[in-house]
Coordinates of C-alpha atoms in Angstrom, one line a residue:
Chain A
M6 CA 70.6 113.0 152.5
N7 CA 71.4 110.3 150.5
E8 CA 70.0 111.7 147.2
K9 CA 72.0 110.8 143.9
T10 CA 72.5 113.3 141.9
N11 CA 73.5 112.6 138.2
G12 CA 76.7 114.4 138.1
G13 CA 77.2 116.3 134.7
T14 CA 75.6 114.1 132.5
M15 CA 72.4 115.3 130.6
P16 CA 68.7 115.4 132.2
D17 CA 67.3 113.1 129.2
D18 CA 70.2 110.4 130.0
S19 CA 68.1 107.7 132.3
T20 CA 71.2 106.1 133.5
T21 CA 72.7 106.7 137.1
G22 CA 76.3 105.0 137.2
A23 CA 78.1 103.4 133.9
N24 CA 76.8 99.9 135.3
T25 CA 72.9 99.9 135.5
K26 CA 70.2 100.7 133.1
W27 CA 67.3 101.8 134.0
S28 CA 63.7 101.3 132.4
Q29 CA 60.5 103.6 133.1
V30 CA 58.5 101.7 134.5
A31 CA 55.7 104.4 136.1
Q32 CA 54.8 108.1 135.5
H33 CA 52.6 110.7 136.9
H34 CA 52.3 114.4 136.3
Y35 CA 52.3 116.6 138.8
E36 CA 50.1 120.1 138.2
P37 CA 52.1 122.9 139.6
D38 CA 48.8 125.3 140.2
G39 CA 46.3 122.6 141.6
R40 CA 46.0 121.2 145.3
G41 CA 48.3 118.5 145.3
E42 CA 51.7 118.5 146.5
L43 CA 54.9 117.2 144.7
T44 CA 55.4 115.2 147.6
T45 CA 52.3 113.2 146.9
A46 CA 52.8 113.4 142.8
I47 CA 56.3 111.7 143.6
V48 CA 54.4 108.9 146.1
Y49 CA 51.9 108.1 143.6
A50 CA 54.1 107.6 140.5
I51 CA 56.7 105.5 143.3
A52 CA 53.3 103.7 144.6
E53 CA 52.4 102.9 140.5
A54 CA 55.7 101.4 140.2
E55 CA 55.8 99.2 142.7
G56 CA 51.6 97.9 142.1
V57 CA 50.5 99.0 145.6
S58 CA 48.2 101.8 147.0
P59 CA 50.0 105.1 147.5
S60 CA 49.5 104.5 151.4
E61 CA 51.4 101.7 151.5
V62 CA 54.5 103.2 150.0
K63 CA 55.7 103.7 153.8
S64 CA 59.6 103.3 154.0
P65 CA 61.5 105.1 154.5
P66 CA 59.3 108.6 154.2
L67 CA 60.3 110.8 151.2
Y68 CA 61.6 113.6 153.2
D69 CA 64.3 111.1 154.8
T70 CA 65.3 110.9 150.9
V71 CA 65.4 113.9 149.3
D72 CA 64.4 117.5 149.8
V73 CA 61.1 117.6 147.8
P74 CA 60.5 121.3 148.7
A75 CA 63.8 121.9 147.0
I76 CA 62.7 120.7 143.8
E77 CA 59.5 121.8 143.9
N78 CA 61.0 125.3 144.9
A79 CA 63.9 125.1 142.1
F80 CA 61.0 124.4 139.2
F81 CA 57.6 125.1 140.2
G82 CA 57.6 127.6 143.4
P83 CA 56.4 131.1 144.0
T84 CA 58.1 133.8 142.1
V85 CA 59.2 137.2 142.8
V86 CA 56.4 139.7 142.0
G87 CA 56.5 139.7 138.1
E88 CA 58.7 137.0 137.2
S89 CA 58.4 133.7 135.9
R90 CA 60.7 130.7 136.6
Q91 CA 62.3 129.6 133.6
S92 CA 64.5 127.0 135.5
V93 CA 64.2 123.9 132.8
G94 CA 65.6 120.3 133.4
S95 CA 65.6 117.3 136.2
V96 CA 66.6 116.3 139.3
E97 CA 67.2 112.7 139.8
F98 CA 67.4 110.8 143.2
Q99 CA 66.8 106.9 144.2
Y100 CA 64.3 105.6 146.1
T101 CA 64.7 101.8 147.6
E102 CA 65.6 100.3 144.0
Y103 CA 64.1 102.7 141.9
L104 CA 65.4 105.8 140.1
V105 CA 63.1 109.0 140.2
K106 CA 63.1 112.1 138.0
V107 CA 61.5 114.7 138.3
R108 CA 61.4 117.2 135.3
S109 CA 60.4 121.0 135.2
D110 CA 57.6 120.2 132.7
G111 CA 55.7 118.4 135.7
W112 CA 56.2 114.3 134.6
V113 CA 57.6 112.5 137.6
Q114 CA 59.0 109.3 136.4
V115 CA 60.2 106.3 138.1
Y116 CA 62.7 103.8 136.3
E117 CA 63.9 100.6 137.5
P118 CA 67.3 98.8 137.2
T119 CA 67.4 96.0 134.3
E120 CA 70.5 94.9 134.9
T121 CA 74.0 94.3 137.1
V122 CA 73.7 96.1 140.5
L123 CA 73.3 99.5 142.3
S124 CA 76.8 100.2 144.1
Chain B
M17 CA 74.8 137.7 169.5
D18 CA 75.7 140.0 172.9
G19 CA 73.1 140.5 175.0
E20 CA 74.8 142.4 177.7
P21 CA 74.3 146.4 177.9
G22 CA 77.1 148.3 177.5
G23 CA 79.3 146.0 175.3
D24 CA 82.4 147.0 176.2
K25 CA 82.8 144.4 178.7
G26 CA 84.6 142.1 176.3
S27 CA 82.3 139.4 176.4
T28 CA 84.6 136.4 176.8
S29 CA 82.8 133.3 175.2
D30 CA 84.8 130.8 177.5
V31 CA 83.7 132.4 180.6
P32 CA 81.0 129.9 181.6
E33 CA 78.4 133.0 183.0
S34 CA 75.2 132.3 183.4
P35 CA 73.5 135.5 184.3
E36 CA 70.3 134.9 186.1
K37 CA 68.5 138.4 184.4
E38 CA 65.5 137.9 183.1
L39 CA 66.2 136.6 180.0
P40 CA 63.7 134.0 178.3
P41 CA 65.6 130.6 178.4
P42 CA 67.9 130.1 175.2
N43 CA 65.5 127.2 174.4
F44 CA 62.8 129.9 173.8
L45 CA 64.9 132.1 171.6
E46 CA 65.5 129.2 168.8
I47 CA 62.8 130.5 166.8
E48 CA 63.8 128.6 164.0
P49 CA 61.6 125.8 164.6
I50 CA 58.7 128.0 164.4
Y51 CA 59.7 129.7 161.3
E52 CA 60.1 126.1 159.6
A53 CA 57.1 124.6 161.5
L54 CA 54.9 127.3 160.6
G55 CA 56.4 127.7 156.7
H56 CA 53.5 125.9 155.2
P57 CA 49.4 126.1 155.4
R58 CA 49.2 122.4 156.6
R59 CA 52.0 122.5 158.8
R60 CA 50.0 125.2 160.5
Y61 CA 47.0 123.7 160.6
L62 CA 48.2 120.6 162.2
C63 CA 50.0 122.7 164.8
Y64 CA 46.5 124.6 165.7
T65 CA 45.1 121.0 165.5
L66 CA 47.8 120.4 168.4
L67 CA 46.2 123.4 170.4
K68 CA 43.2 121.2 171.0
D69 CA 44.6 117.9 171.5
T70 CA 47.9 116.8 171.8
E71 CA 47.7 113.5 170.2
W72 CA 46.1 112.9 166.8
S73 CA 46.0 109.7 164.9
L74 CA 47.2 110.5 161.2
N75 CA 44.0 109.5 159.3
D76 CA 42.0 112.1 161.8
L77 CA 45.0 114.5 160.9
A78 CA 44.5 113.9 157.3
T79 CA 40.7 114.1 157.4
K80 CA 40.4 117.2 159.2
I81 CA 43.1 119.2 157.2
V82 CA 40.9 117.9 153.8
A83 CA 37.7 119.4 155.5
W84 CA 39.2 122.4 156.4
E85 CA 41.2 123.6 152.9
T86 CA 38.4 122.0 151.2
D87 CA 35.5 123.7 153.6
V88 CA 33.3 120.3 153.9
P89 CA 32.4 118.3 157.1
E90 CA 34.7 115.7 158.0
H91 CA 32.0 112.8 156.9
A92 CA 32.0 114.5 153.7
V93 CA 36.0 113.7 152.8
T94 CA 36.3 111.5 150.4
E95 CA 39.0 108.5 150.0
D96 CA 41.4 109.8 147.8
Q97 CA 41.4 113.1 149.5
R98 CA 42.1 111.9 153.1
E99 CA 44.7 109.4 150.9
E100 CA 46.4 112.7 149.5
V101 CA 46.6 114.5 152.5
Y102 CA 47.7 111.6 154.2
I103 CA 50.4 110.8 151.8
S104 CA 51.9 114.9 151.8
L105 CA 51.7 114.4 155.9
Y106 CA 54.1 111.2 155.9
H107 CA 56.4 112.0 153.9
A108 CA 56.8 115.7 154.2
H109 CA 55.3 117.5 157.1
I110 CA 55.0 115.3 159.6
P111 CA 58.9 114.6 159.1
K112 CA 59.5 117.9 159.2
L113 CA 57.9 119.1 162.2
V114 CA 59.6 115.9 163.9
A115 CA 63.4 117.2 162.6
E116 CA 61.9 120.0 164.4
G117 CA 61.4 118.6 167.7
V118 CA 57.6 119.9 167.4
V119 CA 55.7 116.4 167.3
T120 CA 56.6 113.3 167.6
F121 CA 55.4 110.0 165.5
D122 CA 54.9 106.5 166.3
E123 CA 55.2 104.7 163.2
G124 CA 53.6 101.8 164.2
T125 CA 50.6 103.3 166.0
E126 CA 50.6 106.6 163.1
R127 CA 49.7 108.2 166.3
V128 CA 51.2 112.4 165.8
T129 CA 52.0 113.4 169.7
A130 CA 53.2 117.4 170.5
A131 CA 57.1 117.3 171.2
E132 CA 59.4 119.9 173.2
H133 CA 59.5 122.4 170.6
A134 CA 55.5 122.7 170.2
D135 CA 55.0 125.3 173.5
Q136 CA 57.3 127.7 171.1
V137 CA 55.3 127.4 168.0
L138 CA 52.0 127.2 169.5
T139 CA 52.5 130.2 171.1
A140 CA 53.3 132.1 168.2
L141 CA 50.8 130.4 166.4
E142 CA 48.4 132.2 169.2
G143 CA 50.2 135.3 168.8
M144 CA 49.4 135.7 165.1
G145 CA 46.7 133.1 164.7
G146 CA 43.7 135.9 165.9
S147 CA 44.6 138.3 163.3
L148 CA 45.8 136.6 160.4
D149 CA 44.6 133.0 160.7
A150 CA 41.4 133.4 162.8
A151 CA 39.2 131.1 160.7
Q152 CA 41.7 128.4 160.3
E153 CA 42.3 128.4 164.2
T154 CA 38.9 128.3 164.8
H155 CA 38.3 125.3 162.3
A156 CA 41.7 123.4 163.9
R157 CA 39.7 123.7 167.2
S158 CA 36.6 122.7 166.1
E159 CA 35.3 119.0 166.9
M160 CA 35.3 116.5 164.2
D161 CA 32.2 116.8 162.6
E162 CA 30.5 119.5 164.5
R163 CA 31.0 122.4 162.2
E164 CA 28.1 124.7 162.2
D165 CA 27.8 126.5 159.2

């Protein structure tokens, strides 16, 4: 796993690392009650950022980059009977040159670096 | 876990004893891949499909899964539906099954083939399939575009 967490910074702070600025280039809304999967929503968002068809997003498989089911469970997962999930926040990881943020409200946002280099 | 009856013999783990009893091979008792593989309906369906044929193209698998999930014939599956399932297979379920040794995936040809743990998973599926997932299994075994409803 080479997922990149964001230490203790605030979820709404769209930066990772001091030297990189990010700007949002795409977003896709994940519907937890729909038939689609979070993995698919993330790939759709990345495809939009890359300007390609979703089936052209191939390498690496998301599975190799980040534990999507863990995110899915944390924010949208099945609950104990009678309970409802109340996790709030976001998870960020890097996919190729992009920073991907999955928020507990279902928005998947893709950022690209706008200055300096990735470490 | 100590499989010896009368476990006071102090089973010393260093002694290379390999009792040729009627114990299943250790491989067979390694059930983690089974739970992992079967933990998602799309993977269960994919494994059912492997019961019928041991090699599939990812495209055909995606088409079959949409047909099963939406209960339409394969030829009625739209490109958008197929793409969505294709992506979920490619980025999530196939790598998972590859990691568990249930299938192999050729990235060049995008063909999925049964791997070393497939037998365990398929055995487990057959054991539980009759009562729990009969419709799913029946559909998975059906020919492409040959469902009679």
